[in-house]
Every structure is written in C-alpha cells, then in structure tokens.
Amino acid sequence: MSKQGDERLDFRSSYDDTEKSKFISKAKENPFVPAGIGGALFALAYAAFKFKNRGDQKVSVFLIHTRVAAQGAVVGALTVGCIYQIFQEFIWNKKK
C-alpha cells in the first residue's frame, strides 16, 4: 500500500465509534460519571423494590422522593469527582 493509504487507516471518525466505545472513553476521562449512573440505577431499583410496601403514601409523592434520591446520587458522585480532580490537579501535584 502507498503511504497515503496507511494514513487513512489510522483516521478515526467519531461516527465510527460505537456507543460502548464512547462510553468507555468518557468513563476513562471522568470515572465518577459511571458511579453516578450506578447510584441512580441503585436508587431506582431500591424504589421499585419498596414500591409495594409504601404504606399510605401517595404514588406521586413516592415518585418524587425516588427522583430526588436518584438525582442526589448523581450530583453527589459528580461533586466527589470534581473535588477529587481539584485535589489531584492543585494540591497533590503542587510539588511539580
């Protein structure tokens, strides 16, 4: 093959990436995003499990509490990730 043909093989377009490879690359950039997604999924799974035994609580109030718990898990994970990144860039690497 010619040199020009070899260069074309190294070119990667964002359209060529699969959803899985995009998610993996984003997870490597910021590992707390998958943690937030996992926390939200855990909150939703726990709410689905507890839905049957909610007592006298209305469904709308139960769903609002579930939404707040899921959003809290995501915001908490992203906050911890931001604080970790600040420590990593400005405090631990201050010696450089």
Short mmCIF file of N, CA, C and O in Angstrom, two decimals:
data_model
loop_
_atom_site.label_atom_id
_atom_site.label_comp_id
_atom_site.label_asym_id
_atom_site.label_seq_id
_atom_site.Cartn_x
_atom_site.Cartn_y
_atom_site.Cartn_z
N MET A 1 0.83 -1.18 0.00
CA MET A 1 0.00 0.00 0.00
C MET A 1 0.87 1.24 0.00
O MET A 1 1.97 1.24 0.50
N SER A 2 0.31 2.29 -0.51
CA SER A 2 1.04 3.55 -0.50
C SER A 2 0.99 4.19 0.87
O SER A 2 0.20 3.80 1.73
N LYS A 3 1.84 5.19 1.05
CA LYS A 3 1.87 5.87 2.33
C LYS A 3 0.53 6.57 2.61
O LYS A 3 0.06 6.61 3.73
N GLN A 4 -0.10 7.09 1.58
CA GLN A 4 -1.38 7.77 1.76
C GLN A 4 -2.45 6.78 2.23
O GLN A 4 -3.28 7.09 3.05
N GLY A 5 -2.41 5.57 1.75
CA GLY A 5 -3.36 4.55 2.18
C GLY A 5 -3.18 4.18 3.64
O GLY A 5 -4.13 3.91 4.34
N ASP A 6 -1.91 4.15 4.10
CA ASP A 6 -1.66 3.85 5.51
C ASP A 6 -2.21 4.94 6.42
O ASP A 6 -2.69 4.66 7.50
N GLU A 7 -2.12 6.18 6.02
CA GLU A 7 -2.63 7.28 6.84
C GLU A 7 -4.14 7.20 6.97
O GLU A 7 -4.69 7.55 8.00
N ARG A 8 -4.81 6.77 5.94
CA ARG A 8 -6.27 6.68 6.00
C ARG A 8 -6.73 5.62 6.98
O ARG A 8 -7.79 5.74 7.57
N LEU A 9 -5.91 4.57 7.16
CA LEU A 9 -6.29 3.52 8.10
C LEU A 9 -6.23 4.01 9.54
O LEU A 9 -6.95 3.52 10.39
N ASP A 10 -5.37 4.99 9.83
CA ASP A 10 -5.23 5.50 11.19
C ASP A 10 -6.30 6.52 11.54
O ASP A 10 -6.46 6.88 12.69
N PHE A 11 -7.00 7.04 10.56
CA PHE A 11 -8.01 8.06 10.81
C PHE A 11 -9.24 7.43 11.43
O PHE A 11 -9.75 6.42 10.97
N ARG A 12 -9.69 8.02 12.54
CA ARG A 12 -10.90 7.53 13.20
C ARG A 12 -11.90 8.66 13.29
O ARG A 12 -11.61 9.71 13.84
N SER A 13 -13.04 8.43 12.81
CA SER A 13 -14.10 9.41 12.88
C SER A 13 -14.96 9.15 14.11
O SER A 13 -15.05 8.02 14.59
N SER A 14 -15.58 10.20 14.62
CA SER A 14 -16.47 9.99 15.76
C SER A 14 -17.71 9.21 15.35
O SER A 14 -18.38 8.63 16.18
N TYR A 15 -18.01 9.20 14.06
CA TYR A 15 -19.15 8.42 13.59
C TYR A 15 -18.85 6.93 13.58
O TYR A 15 -19.76 6.11 13.60
N ASP A 16 -17.56 6.56 13.55
CA ASP A 16 -17.19 5.16 13.51
C ASP A 16 -17.24 4.51 14.89
O ASP A 16 -17.27 3.30 15.01
N ASP A 17 -17.22 5.32 15.94
CA ASP A 17 -17.22 4.78 17.30
C ASP A 17 -18.59 4.21 17.64
O ASP A 17 -19.62 4.77 17.29
N THR A 18 -18.58 3.12 18.36
CA THR A 18 -19.83 2.55 18.84
C THR A 18 -20.21 3.24 20.16
O THR A 18 -19.40 3.94 20.76
N GLU A 19 -21.41 3.01 20.60
CA GLU A 19 -21.85 3.61 21.86
C GLU A 19 -21.02 3.08 23.03
O GLU A 19 -20.70 3.83 23.95
N LYS A 20 -20.67 1.82 22.96
CA LYS A 20 -19.88 1.22 24.04
C LYS A 20 -18.49 1.86 24.11
O LYS A 20 -18.01 2.19 25.20
N SER A 21 -17.85 2.06 22.97
CA SER A 21 -16.51 2.65 22.98
C SER A 21 -16.57 4.13 23.41
O SER A 21 -15.65 4.61 24.08
N LYS A 22 -17.63 4.84 23.04
CA LYS A 22 -17.78 6.22 23.50
C LYS A 22 -17.94 6.27 25.01
O LYS A 22 -17.35 7.12 25.68
N PHE A 23 -18.75 5.36 25.56
CA PHE A 23 -18.97 5.34 27.00
C PHE A 23 -17.69 4.98 27.74
O PHE A 23 -17.38 5.58 28.77
N ILE A 24 -16.92 4.05 27.21
CA ILE A 24 -15.66 3.66 27.86
C ILE A 24 -14.66 4.80 27.84
O ILE A 24 -13.98 5.06 28.83
N SER A 25 -14.58 5.53 26.73
CA SER A 25 -13.64 6.65 26.67
C SER A 25 -14.07 7.77 27.61
O SER A 25 -13.24 8.40 28.26
N LYS A 26 -15.36 8.03 27.71
CA LYS A 26 -15.84 9.05 28.66
C LYS A 26 -15.63 8.61 30.10
O LYS A 26 -15.33 9.43 30.96
N ALA A 27 -15.78 7.32 30.36
CA ALA A 27 -15.57 6.81 31.71
C ALA A 27 -14.11 6.91 32.11
O ALA A 27 -13.80 7.13 33.28
N LYS A 28 -13.20 6.77 31.16
CA LYS A 28 -11.78 6.92 31.47
C LYS A 28 -11.44 8.38 31.76
O LYS A 28 -10.59 8.67 32.58
N GLU A 29 -12.11 9.32 31.08
CA GLU A 29 -11.88 10.75 31.33
C GLU A 29 -12.40 11.16 32.69
O GLU A 29 -11.77 11.92 33.40
N ASN A 30 -13.58 10.70 33.05
CA ASN A 30 -14.21 11.07 34.32
C ASN A 30 -14.88 9.83 34.90
O ASN A 30 -16.03 9.53 34.58
N PRO A 31 -14.18 9.10 35.77
CA PRO A 31 -14.73 7.83 36.27
C PRO A 31 -15.91 7.99 37.23
O PRO A 31 -16.54 7.01 37.58
N PHE A 32 -16.23 9.21 37.65
CA PHE A 32 -17.33 9.38 38.59
C PHE A 32 -18.68 9.47 37.88
O PHE A 32 -19.71 9.37 38.53
N VAL A 33 -18.68 9.65 36.58
CA VAL A 33 -19.95 9.64 35.84
C VAL A 33 -20.59 8.26 35.88
O VAL A 33 -21.78 8.14 36.20
N PRO A 34 -19.85 7.18 35.58
CA PRO A 34 -20.48 5.86 35.72
C PRO A 34 -20.88 5.56 37.17
O PRO A 34 -21.87 4.86 37.40
N ALA A 35 -20.14 6.09 38.14
CA ALA A 35 -20.52 5.90 39.53
C ALA A 35 -21.86 6.59 39.82
O ALA A 35 -22.70 6.06 40.53
N GLY A 36 -22.05 7.77 39.25
CA GLY A 36 -23.32 8.48 39.42
C GLY A 36 -24.46 7.74 38.75
O GLY A 36 -25.57 7.65 39.29
N ILE A 37 -24.20 7.21 37.58
CA ILE A 37 -25.23 6.44 36.87
C ILE A 37 -25.57 5.19 37.68
O ILE A 37 -26.74 4.83 37.82
N GLY A 38 -24.55 4.54 38.22
CA GLY A 38 -24.79 3.36 39.06
C GLY A 38 -25.59 3.69 40.31
O GLY A 38 -26.47 2.94 40.71
N GLY A 39 -25.27 4.84 40.92
CA GLY A 39 -26.03 5.26 42.10
C GLY A 39 -27.48 5.54 41.77
O GLY A 39 -28.38 5.20 42.54
N ALA A 40 -27.71 6.18 40.63
CA ALA A 40 -29.09 6.45 40.22
C ALA A 40 -29.84 5.15 39.93
O ALA A 40 -31.01 5.00 40.32
N LEU A 41 -29.18 4.23 39.26
CA LEU A 41 -29.83 2.94 38.99
C LEU A 41 -30.12 2.17 40.28
O LEU A 41 -31.15 1.52 40.40
N PHE A 42 -29.20 2.27 41.25
CA PHE A 42 -29.43 1.63 42.54
C PHE A 42 -30.64 2.25 43.24
O PHE A 42 -31.48 1.54 43.80
N ALA A 43 -30.73 3.59 43.21
CA ALA A 43 -31.86 4.27 43.85
C ALA A 43 -33.18 3.88 43.18
O ALA A 43 -34.19 3.65 43.86
N LEU A 44 -33.16 3.77 41.86
CA LEU A 44 -34.38 3.37 41.15
C LEU A 44 -34.75 1.92 41.43
O LEU A 44 -35.93 1.59 41.58
N ALA A 45 -33.74 1.06 41.49
CA ALA A 45 -34.03 -0.35 41.79
C ALA A 45 -34.56 -0.51 43.21
O ALA A 45 -35.49 -1.28 43.45
N TYR A 46 -33.99 0.23 44.15
CA TYR A 46 -34.46 0.17 45.53
C TYR A 46 -35.89 0.69 45.62
O TYR A 46 -36.72 0.12 46.34
N ALA A 47 -36.19 1.76 44.89
CA ALA A 47 -37.55 2.31 44.91
C ALA A 47 -38.54 1.33 44.28
O ALA A 47 -39.67 1.20 44.76
N ALA A 48 -38.13 0.65 43.22
CA ALA A 48 -39.02 -0.33 42.61
C ALA A 48 -39.29 -1.49 43.57
O ALA A 48 -40.41 -2.01 43.63
N PHE A 49 -38.28 -1.85 44.34
CA PHE A 49 -38.45 -2.92 45.33
C PHE A 49 -39.38 -2.48 46.45
O PHE A 49 -40.21 -3.25 46.94
N LYS A 50 -39.25 -1.23 46.89
CA LYS A 50 -40.04 -0.71 48.00
C LYS A 50 -41.42 -0.18 47.59
O LYS A 50 -42.21 0.20 48.44
N PHE A 51 -41.72 -0.15 46.31
CA PHE A 51 -42.98 0.42 45.83
C PHE A 51 -44.19 -0.31 46.41
O PHE A 51 -45.19 0.31 46.76
N LYS A 52 -44.08 -1.60 46.53
CA LYS A 52 -45.21 -2.40 47.00
C LYS A 52 -45.52 -2.12 48.48
O LYS A 52 -46.66 -2.17 48.90
N ASN A 53 -44.49 -1.79 49.26
CA ASN A 53 -44.66 -1.60 50.70
C ASN A 53 -44.55 -0.12 51.08
O ASN A 53 -43.96 0.20 52.10
N ARG A 54 -45.13 0.76 50.29
CA ARG A 54 -45.00 2.19 50.57
C ARG A 54 -46.00 2.67 51.62
O ARG A 54 -45.94 3.79 52.07
N GLY A 55 -46.95 1.86 52.01
CA GLY A 55 -47.92 2.22 53.03
C GLY A 55 -48.98 3.15 52.49
O GLY A 55 -49.51 2.95 51.39
N ASP A 56 -49.31 4.19 53.26
CA ASP A 56 -50.36 5.14 52.87
C ASP A 56 -49.85 6.28 52.00
O ASP A 56 -50.58 7.20 51.69
N GLN A 57 -48.61 6.23 51.62
CA GLN A 57 -48.02 7.31 50.84
C GLN A 57 -48.57 7.28 49.41
O GLN A 57 -48.69 6.23 48.79
N LYS A 58 -48.90 8.48 48.88
CA LYS A 58 -49.40 8.56 47.51
C LYS A 58 -48.29 8.20 46.52
O LYS A 58 -47.10 8.37 46.80
N VAL A 59 -48.72 7.73 45.36
CA VAL A 59 -47.76 7.33 44.33
C VAL A 59 -46.94 8.52 43.86
O VAL A 59 -45.72 8.42 43.67
N SER A 60 -47.58 9.67 43.68
CA SER A 60 -46.85 10.85 43.18
C SER A 60 -45.77 11.29 44.16
O SER A 60 -44.65 11.63 43.76
N VAL A 61 -46.05 11.24 45.45
CA VAL A 61 -45.05 11.62 46.46
C VAL A 61 -43.92 10.60 46.47
O VAL A 61 -42.75 10.96 46.57
N PHE A 62 -44.26 9.33 46.35
CA PHE A 62 -43.24 8.28 46.30
C PHE A 62 -42.32 8.47 45.11
O PHE A 62 -41.10 8.35 45.22
N LEU A 63 -42.89 8.81 43.94
CA LEU A 63 -42.08 9.01 42.75
C LEU A 63 -41.21 10.25 42.86
O LEU A 63 -40.07 10.27 42.36
N ILE A 64 -41.70 11.29 43.51
CA ILE A 64 -40.89 12.49 43.71
C ILE A 64 -39.70 12.17 44.62
O ILE A 64 -38.57 12.59 44.36
N HIS A 65 -39.94 11.40 45.68
CA HIS A 65 -38.84 11.00 46.56
C HIS A 65 -37.83 10.14 45.82
O HIS A 65 -36.62 10.27 46.04
N THR A 66 -38.31 9.28 44.95
CA THR A 66 -37.41 8.45 44.15
C THR A 66 -36.57 9.29 43.22
O THR A 66 -35.36 9.08 43.08
N ARG A 67 -37.18 10.27 42.57
CA ARG A 67 -36.44 11.15 41.67
C ARG A 67 -35.38 11.93 42.42
O ARG A 67 -34.25 12.07 41.95
N VAL A 68 -35.72 12.45 43.59
CA VAL A 68 -34.76 13.21 44.39
C VAL A 68 -33.60 12.32 44.82
O VAL A 68 -32.44 12.75 44.79
N ALA A 69 -33.87 11.08 45.19
CA ALA A 69 -32.81 10.16 45.58
C ALA A 69 -31.88 9.85 44.40
O ALA A 69 -30.65 9.84 44.56
N ALA A 70 -32.45 9.63 43.22
CA ALA A 70 -31.63 9.34 42.04
C ALA A 70 -30.79 10.56 41.65
O ALA A 70 -29.59 10.43 41.35
N GLN A 71 -31.40 11.75 41.66
CA GLN A 71 -30.64 12.95 41.33
C GLN A 71 -29.57 13.23 42.37
O GLN A 71 -28.48 13.68 42.05
N GLY A 72 -29.88 12.97 43.63
CA GLY A 72 -28.90 13.16 44.68
C GLY A 72 -27.69 12.26 44.51
O GLY A 72 -26.55 12.66 44.78
N ALA A 73 -27.92 11.03 44.07
CA ALA A 73 -26.81 10.11 43.83
C ALA A 73 -25.91 10.61 42.70
O ALA A 73 -24.68 10.58 42.81
N VAL A 74 -26.52 11.12 41.64
CA VAL A 74 -25.73 11.62 40.51
C VAL A 74 -24.96 12.88 40.91
O VAL A 74 -23.76 12.99 40.66
N VAL A 75 -25.64 13.82 41.54
CA VAL A 75 -24.98 15.07 41.94
C VAL A 75 -23.89 14.79 42.97
O VAL A 75 -22.80 15.38 42.91
N GLY A 76 -24.14 13.89 43.88
CA GLY A 76 -23.13 13.53 44.87
C GLY A 76 -21.89 12.93 44.23
O GLY A 76 -20.75 13.27 44.59
N ALA A 77 -22.07 12.02 43.29
CA ALA A 77 -20.93 11.39 42.61
C ALA A 77 -20.15 12.42 41.80
O ALA A 77 -18.91 12.41 41.81
N LEU A 78 -20.84 13.31 41.12
CA LEU A 78 -20.13 14.33 40.34
C LEU A 78 -19.42 15.33 41.24
O LEU A 78 -18.33 15.81 40.91
N THR A 79 -20.00 15.65 42.39
CA THR A 79 -19.34 16.56 43.33
C THR A 79 -18.07 15.93 43.88
O THR A 79 -17.02 16.58 43.95
N VAL A 80 -18.15 14.67 44.26
CA VAL A 80 -16.96 13.97 44.73
C VAL A 80 -15.90 13.91 43.63
O VAL A 80 -14.71 14.10 43.89
N GLY A 81 -16.32 13.69 42.39
CA GLY A 81 -15.39 13.66 41.27
C GLY A 81 -14.71 15.00 41.05
O GLY A 81 -13.51 15.07 40.79
N CYS A 82 -15.47 16.08 41.16
CA CYS A 82 -14.88 17.42 40.99
C CYS A 82 -13.90 17.73 42.11
O CYS A 82 -12.82 18.28 41.85
N ILE A 83 -14.26 17.40 43.34
CA ILE A 83 -13.35 17.63 44.47
C ILE A 83 -12.08 16.80 44.31
O ILE A 83 -10.97 17.29 44.54
N TYR A 84 -12.22 15.56 43.89
CA TYR A 84 -11.06 14.71 43.65
C TYR A 84 -10.16 15.29 42.57
O TYR A 84 -8.94 15.31 42.71
N GLN A 85 -10.75 15.79 41.50
CA GLN A 85 -9.97 16.37 40.42
C GLN A 85 -9.25 17.65 40.87
O GLN A 85 -8.10 17.88 40.50
N ILE A 86 -9.90 18.46 41.69
CA ILE A 86 -9.26 19.66 42.21
C ILE A 86 -8.07 19.29 43.09
O ILE A 86 -6.98 19.88 42.96
N PHE A 87 -8.25 18.31 43.97
CA PHE A 87 -7.13 17.85 44.79
C PHE A 87 -6.01 17.30 43.94
O PHE A 87 -4.84 17.57 44.19
N GLN A 88 -6.36 16.54 42.93
CA GLN A 88 -5.36 15.91 42.08
C GLN A 88 -4.56 16.95 41.30
O GLN A 88 -3.34 16.84 41.20
N GLU A 89 -5.20 17.97 40.78
CA GLU A 89 -4.51 18.96 39.94
C GLU A 89 -3.78 20.02 40.74
O GLU A 89 -2.69 20.45 40.36
N PHE A 90 -4.36 20.48 41.85
CA PHE A 90 -3.82 21.65 42.51
C PHE A 90 -3.12 21.36 43.84
O PHE A 90 -2.24 22.12 44.23
N ILE A 91 -3.47 20.33 44.52
CA ILE A 91 -2.89 20.10 45.84
C ILE A 91 -1.82 19.01 45.80
O ILE A 91 -0.71 19.20 46.27
N TRP A 92 -2.14 17.85 45.25
CA TRP A 92 -1.19 16.75 45.24
C TRP A 92 -0.06 16.98 44.24
O TRP A 92 1.04 16.53 44.44
N ASN A 93 -0.30 17.66 43.15
CA ASN A 93 0.72 17.92 42.13
C ASN A 93 1.34 19.29 42.28
O ASN A 93 1.91 19.82 41.34
N LYS A 94 1.28 19.87 43.44
CA LYS A 94 1.84 21.21 43.67
C LYS A 94 3.36 21.17 43.68
O LYS A 94 4.02 22.16 43.43
N LYS A 95 3.96 20.02 43.94
CA LYS A 95 5.39 19.89 44.00
C LYS A 95 6.05 20.04 42.64
O LYS A 95 7.21 20.36 42.54
N LYS A 96 5.31 19.83 41.58
CA LYS A 96 5.88 19.89 40.22
C LYS A 96 6.17 21.30 39.79
O LYS A 96 5.64 22.26 40.04
#
